[in-house]
mmCIF file of C-alpha atoms in Angstrom:
data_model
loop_
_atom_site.group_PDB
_atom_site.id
_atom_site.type_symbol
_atom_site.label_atom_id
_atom_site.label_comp_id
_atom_site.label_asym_id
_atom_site.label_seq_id
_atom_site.Cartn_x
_atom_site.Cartn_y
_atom_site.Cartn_z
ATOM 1 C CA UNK A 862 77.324 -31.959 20.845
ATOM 2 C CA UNK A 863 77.570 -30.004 17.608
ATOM 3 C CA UNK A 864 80.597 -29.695 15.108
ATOM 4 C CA UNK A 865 80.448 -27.060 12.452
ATOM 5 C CA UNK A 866 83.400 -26.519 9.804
ATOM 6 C CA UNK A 867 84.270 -23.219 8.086
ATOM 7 C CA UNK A 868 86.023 -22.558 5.393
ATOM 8 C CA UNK A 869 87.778 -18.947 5.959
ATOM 9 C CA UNK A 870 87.641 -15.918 8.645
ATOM 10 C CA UNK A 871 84.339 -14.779 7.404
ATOM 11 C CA UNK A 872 82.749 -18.004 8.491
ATOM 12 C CA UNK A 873 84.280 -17.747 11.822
ATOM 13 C CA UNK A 874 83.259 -14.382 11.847
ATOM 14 C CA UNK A 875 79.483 -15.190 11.334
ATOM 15 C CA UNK A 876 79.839 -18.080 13.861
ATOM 16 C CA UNK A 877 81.343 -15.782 16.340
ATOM 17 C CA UNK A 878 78.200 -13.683 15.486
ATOM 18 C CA UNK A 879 75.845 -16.332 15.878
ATOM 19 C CA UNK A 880 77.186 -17.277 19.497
ATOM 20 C CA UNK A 881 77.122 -13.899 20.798
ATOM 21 C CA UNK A 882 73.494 -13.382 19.646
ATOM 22 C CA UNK A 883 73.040 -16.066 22.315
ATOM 23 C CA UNK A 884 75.145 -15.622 25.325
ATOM 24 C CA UNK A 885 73.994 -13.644 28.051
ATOM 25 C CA UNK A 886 76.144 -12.459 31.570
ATOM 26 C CA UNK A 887 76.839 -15.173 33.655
ATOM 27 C CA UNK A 888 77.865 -17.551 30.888
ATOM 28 C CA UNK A 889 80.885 -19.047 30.284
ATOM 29 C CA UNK A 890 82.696 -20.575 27.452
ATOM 30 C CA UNK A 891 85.524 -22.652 27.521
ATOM 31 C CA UNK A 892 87.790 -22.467 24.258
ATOM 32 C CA UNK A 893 90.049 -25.059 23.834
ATOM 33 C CA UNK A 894 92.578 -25.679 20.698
ATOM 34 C CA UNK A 895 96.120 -25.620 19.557
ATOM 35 C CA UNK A 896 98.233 -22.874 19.472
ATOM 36 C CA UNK A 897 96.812 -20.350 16.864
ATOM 37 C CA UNK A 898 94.219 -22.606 16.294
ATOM 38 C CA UNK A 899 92.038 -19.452 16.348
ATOM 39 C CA UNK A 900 90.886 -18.903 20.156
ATOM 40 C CA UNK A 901 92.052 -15.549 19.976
ATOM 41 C CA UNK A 902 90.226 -14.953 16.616
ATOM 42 C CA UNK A 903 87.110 -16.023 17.523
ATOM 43 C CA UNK A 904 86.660 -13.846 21.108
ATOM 44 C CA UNK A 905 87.748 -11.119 18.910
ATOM 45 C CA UNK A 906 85.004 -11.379 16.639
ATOM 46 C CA UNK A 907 82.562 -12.511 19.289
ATOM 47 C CA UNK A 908 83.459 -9.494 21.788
ATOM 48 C CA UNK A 909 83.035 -6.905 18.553
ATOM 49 C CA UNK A 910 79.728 -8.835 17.584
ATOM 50 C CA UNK A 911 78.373 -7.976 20.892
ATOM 51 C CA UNK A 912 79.505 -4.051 20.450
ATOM 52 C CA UNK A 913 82.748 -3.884 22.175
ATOM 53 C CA UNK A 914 85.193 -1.401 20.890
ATOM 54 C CA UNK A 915 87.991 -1.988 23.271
ATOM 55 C CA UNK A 916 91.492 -3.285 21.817
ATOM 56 C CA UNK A 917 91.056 -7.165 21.921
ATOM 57 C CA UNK A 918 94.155 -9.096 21.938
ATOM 58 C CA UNK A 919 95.569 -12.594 23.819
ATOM 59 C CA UNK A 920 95.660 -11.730 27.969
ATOM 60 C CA UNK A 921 98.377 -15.163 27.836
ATOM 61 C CA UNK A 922 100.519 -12.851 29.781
ATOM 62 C CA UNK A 923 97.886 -10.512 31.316
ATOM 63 C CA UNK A 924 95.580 -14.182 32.214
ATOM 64 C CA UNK A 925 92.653 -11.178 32.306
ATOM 65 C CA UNK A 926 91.262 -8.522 30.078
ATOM 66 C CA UNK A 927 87.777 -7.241 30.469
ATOM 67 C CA UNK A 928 86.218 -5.572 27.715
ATOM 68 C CA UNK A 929 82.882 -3.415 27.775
ATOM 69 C CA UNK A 930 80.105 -4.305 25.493
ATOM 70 C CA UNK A 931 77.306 -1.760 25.960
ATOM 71 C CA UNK A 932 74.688 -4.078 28.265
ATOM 72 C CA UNK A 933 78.075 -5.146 30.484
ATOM 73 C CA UNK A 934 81.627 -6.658 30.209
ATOM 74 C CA UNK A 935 83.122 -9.997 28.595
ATOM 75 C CA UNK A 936 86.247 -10.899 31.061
ATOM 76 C CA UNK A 937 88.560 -12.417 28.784
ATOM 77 C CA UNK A 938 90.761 -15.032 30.571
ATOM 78 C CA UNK A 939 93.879 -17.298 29.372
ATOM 79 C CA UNK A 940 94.998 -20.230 31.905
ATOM 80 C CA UNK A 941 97.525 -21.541 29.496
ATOM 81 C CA UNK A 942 100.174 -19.765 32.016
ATOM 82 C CA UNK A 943 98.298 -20.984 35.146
ATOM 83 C CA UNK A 944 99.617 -24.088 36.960
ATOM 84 C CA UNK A 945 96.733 -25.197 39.351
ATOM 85 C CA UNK A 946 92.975 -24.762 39.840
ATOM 86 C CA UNK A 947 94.223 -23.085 42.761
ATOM 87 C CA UNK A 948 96.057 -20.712 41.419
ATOM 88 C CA UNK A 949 92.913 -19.905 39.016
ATOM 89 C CA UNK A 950 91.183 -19.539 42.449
ATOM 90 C CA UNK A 951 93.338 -17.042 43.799
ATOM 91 C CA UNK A 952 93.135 -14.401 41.107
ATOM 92 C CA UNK A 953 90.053 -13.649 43.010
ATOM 93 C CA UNK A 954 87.987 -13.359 39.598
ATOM 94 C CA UNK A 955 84.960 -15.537 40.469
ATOM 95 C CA UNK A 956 83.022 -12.625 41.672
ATOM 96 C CA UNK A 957 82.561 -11.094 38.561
ATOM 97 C CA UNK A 958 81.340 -14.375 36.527
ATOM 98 C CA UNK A 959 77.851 -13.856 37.383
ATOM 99 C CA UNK A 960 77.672 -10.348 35.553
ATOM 100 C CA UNK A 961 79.749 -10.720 32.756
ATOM 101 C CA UNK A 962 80.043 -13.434 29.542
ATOM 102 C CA UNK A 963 83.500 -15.090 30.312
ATOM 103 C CA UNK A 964 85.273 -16.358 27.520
ATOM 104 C CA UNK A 965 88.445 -18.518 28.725
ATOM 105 C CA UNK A 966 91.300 -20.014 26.211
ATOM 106 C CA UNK A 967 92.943 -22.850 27.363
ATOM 107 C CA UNK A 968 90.046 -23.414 29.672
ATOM 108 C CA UNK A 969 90.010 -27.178 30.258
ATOM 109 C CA UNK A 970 92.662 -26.488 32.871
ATOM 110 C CA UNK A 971 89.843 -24.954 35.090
ATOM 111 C CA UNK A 972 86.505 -25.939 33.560
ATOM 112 C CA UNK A 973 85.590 -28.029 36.844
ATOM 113 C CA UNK A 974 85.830 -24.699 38.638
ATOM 114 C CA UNK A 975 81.832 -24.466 36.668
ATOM 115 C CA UNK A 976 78.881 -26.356 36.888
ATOM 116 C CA UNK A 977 77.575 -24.752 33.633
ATOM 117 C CA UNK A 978 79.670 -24.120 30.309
ATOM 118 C CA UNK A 979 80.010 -24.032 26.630
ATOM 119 C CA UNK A 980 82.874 -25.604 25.210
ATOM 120 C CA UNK A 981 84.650 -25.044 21.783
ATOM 121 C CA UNK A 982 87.189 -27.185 20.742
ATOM 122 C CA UNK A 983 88.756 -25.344 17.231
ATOM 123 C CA UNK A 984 90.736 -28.049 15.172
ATOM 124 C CA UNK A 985 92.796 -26.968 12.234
ATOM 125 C CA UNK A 986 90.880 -28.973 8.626
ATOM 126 C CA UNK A 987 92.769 -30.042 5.935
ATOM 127 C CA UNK A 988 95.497 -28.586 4.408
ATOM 128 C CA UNK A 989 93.927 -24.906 4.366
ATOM 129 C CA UNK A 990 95.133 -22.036 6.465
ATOM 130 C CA UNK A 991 91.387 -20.856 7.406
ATOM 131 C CA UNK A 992 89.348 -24.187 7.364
ATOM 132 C CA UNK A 993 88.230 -25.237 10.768
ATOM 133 C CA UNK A 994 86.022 -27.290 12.570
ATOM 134 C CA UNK A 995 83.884 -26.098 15.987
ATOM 135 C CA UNK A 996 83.037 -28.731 18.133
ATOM 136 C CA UNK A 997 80.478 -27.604 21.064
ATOM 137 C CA UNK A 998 79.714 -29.173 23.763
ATOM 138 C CA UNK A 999 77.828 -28.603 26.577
ATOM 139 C CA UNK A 1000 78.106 -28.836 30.111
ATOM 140 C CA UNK A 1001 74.902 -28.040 32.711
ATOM 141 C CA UNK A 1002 70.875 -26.622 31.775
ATOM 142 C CA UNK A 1003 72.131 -23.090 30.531
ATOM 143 C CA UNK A 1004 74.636 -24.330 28.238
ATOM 144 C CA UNK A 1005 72.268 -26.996 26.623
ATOM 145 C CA UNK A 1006 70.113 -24.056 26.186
ATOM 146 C CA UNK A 1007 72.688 -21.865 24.182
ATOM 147 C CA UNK A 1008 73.510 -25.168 22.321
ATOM 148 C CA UNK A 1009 70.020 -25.214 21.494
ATOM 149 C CA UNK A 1010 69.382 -21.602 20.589
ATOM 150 C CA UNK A 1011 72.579 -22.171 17.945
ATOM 151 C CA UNK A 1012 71.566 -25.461 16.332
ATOM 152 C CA UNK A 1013 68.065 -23.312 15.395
#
């Protein structure tokens, strides 16, 4: 486990940065938080990091946006909306995690759907509107691996 803390956007920014340096297709990272704890932020940031310049925005509505980075796709999921690990199941999108990073808010509702993940937890610090603490843990070889690569 590793907890970082930032003290405005840009930090998150060059976090978001960092992680994308190390994520490869087939990945997936689990982002968990309170509402506008800054899920949304840091995908943003992430999925431009990585070269996307698709419209990034929440999919709580959509549960699925994919975006196109130049060496592939980051599916971009919300289950906050979805009521069952089934329902995850059926929206049939477990065919694409092998070729594409997946980044999915609220994901603790379906992270036992993976044997291998990354997961965020953003807390709010302090009084400040931008502070926040990262907590990562990880779950299987490949995600003690990207753990690894961003404690270096």
């Amino acid at each position: 486990m590793q907890t970082i803390k930032v003290q405005n956007q840009e930090e998150s920014v060059a976090l978001a940065v960092r992680l994308g340096q190390v994520l490869e297709p087939g990945d997936v990272v689990i982002l968990n938080g309170a509402l506008a704890a800054g899920k949304t932020f840091l995908v943003k940031a992430l999925t431009e990091a990585l070269g996307s310049t698709d419209y990034i925005s929440s999919p709580t509505y959509t549960i699925a946006n994919f975006y196109n980075i130049p060496n592939g796709s980051v599916l971009h999921m919300d289950a906050y909306r979805l009521e069952s690990i089934e329902e995850f199941r059926d929206l049939g999108l477990d065919e694409y995690f092998p070729d594409v990073i997946t980044l999915i808010e609220w994901g603790d509702k379906v992270a036992g759907d993976f044997e291998e993940y990354l997961v965020v937890n953003i807390d709010f610090v302090g009084q400040e509107k931008e502070q926040r603490q990262y907590q990562f843990e990880a779950v299987g070889d490949r995600a003690e691996a990207i753990l690894d690569k961003l404690k270096a």
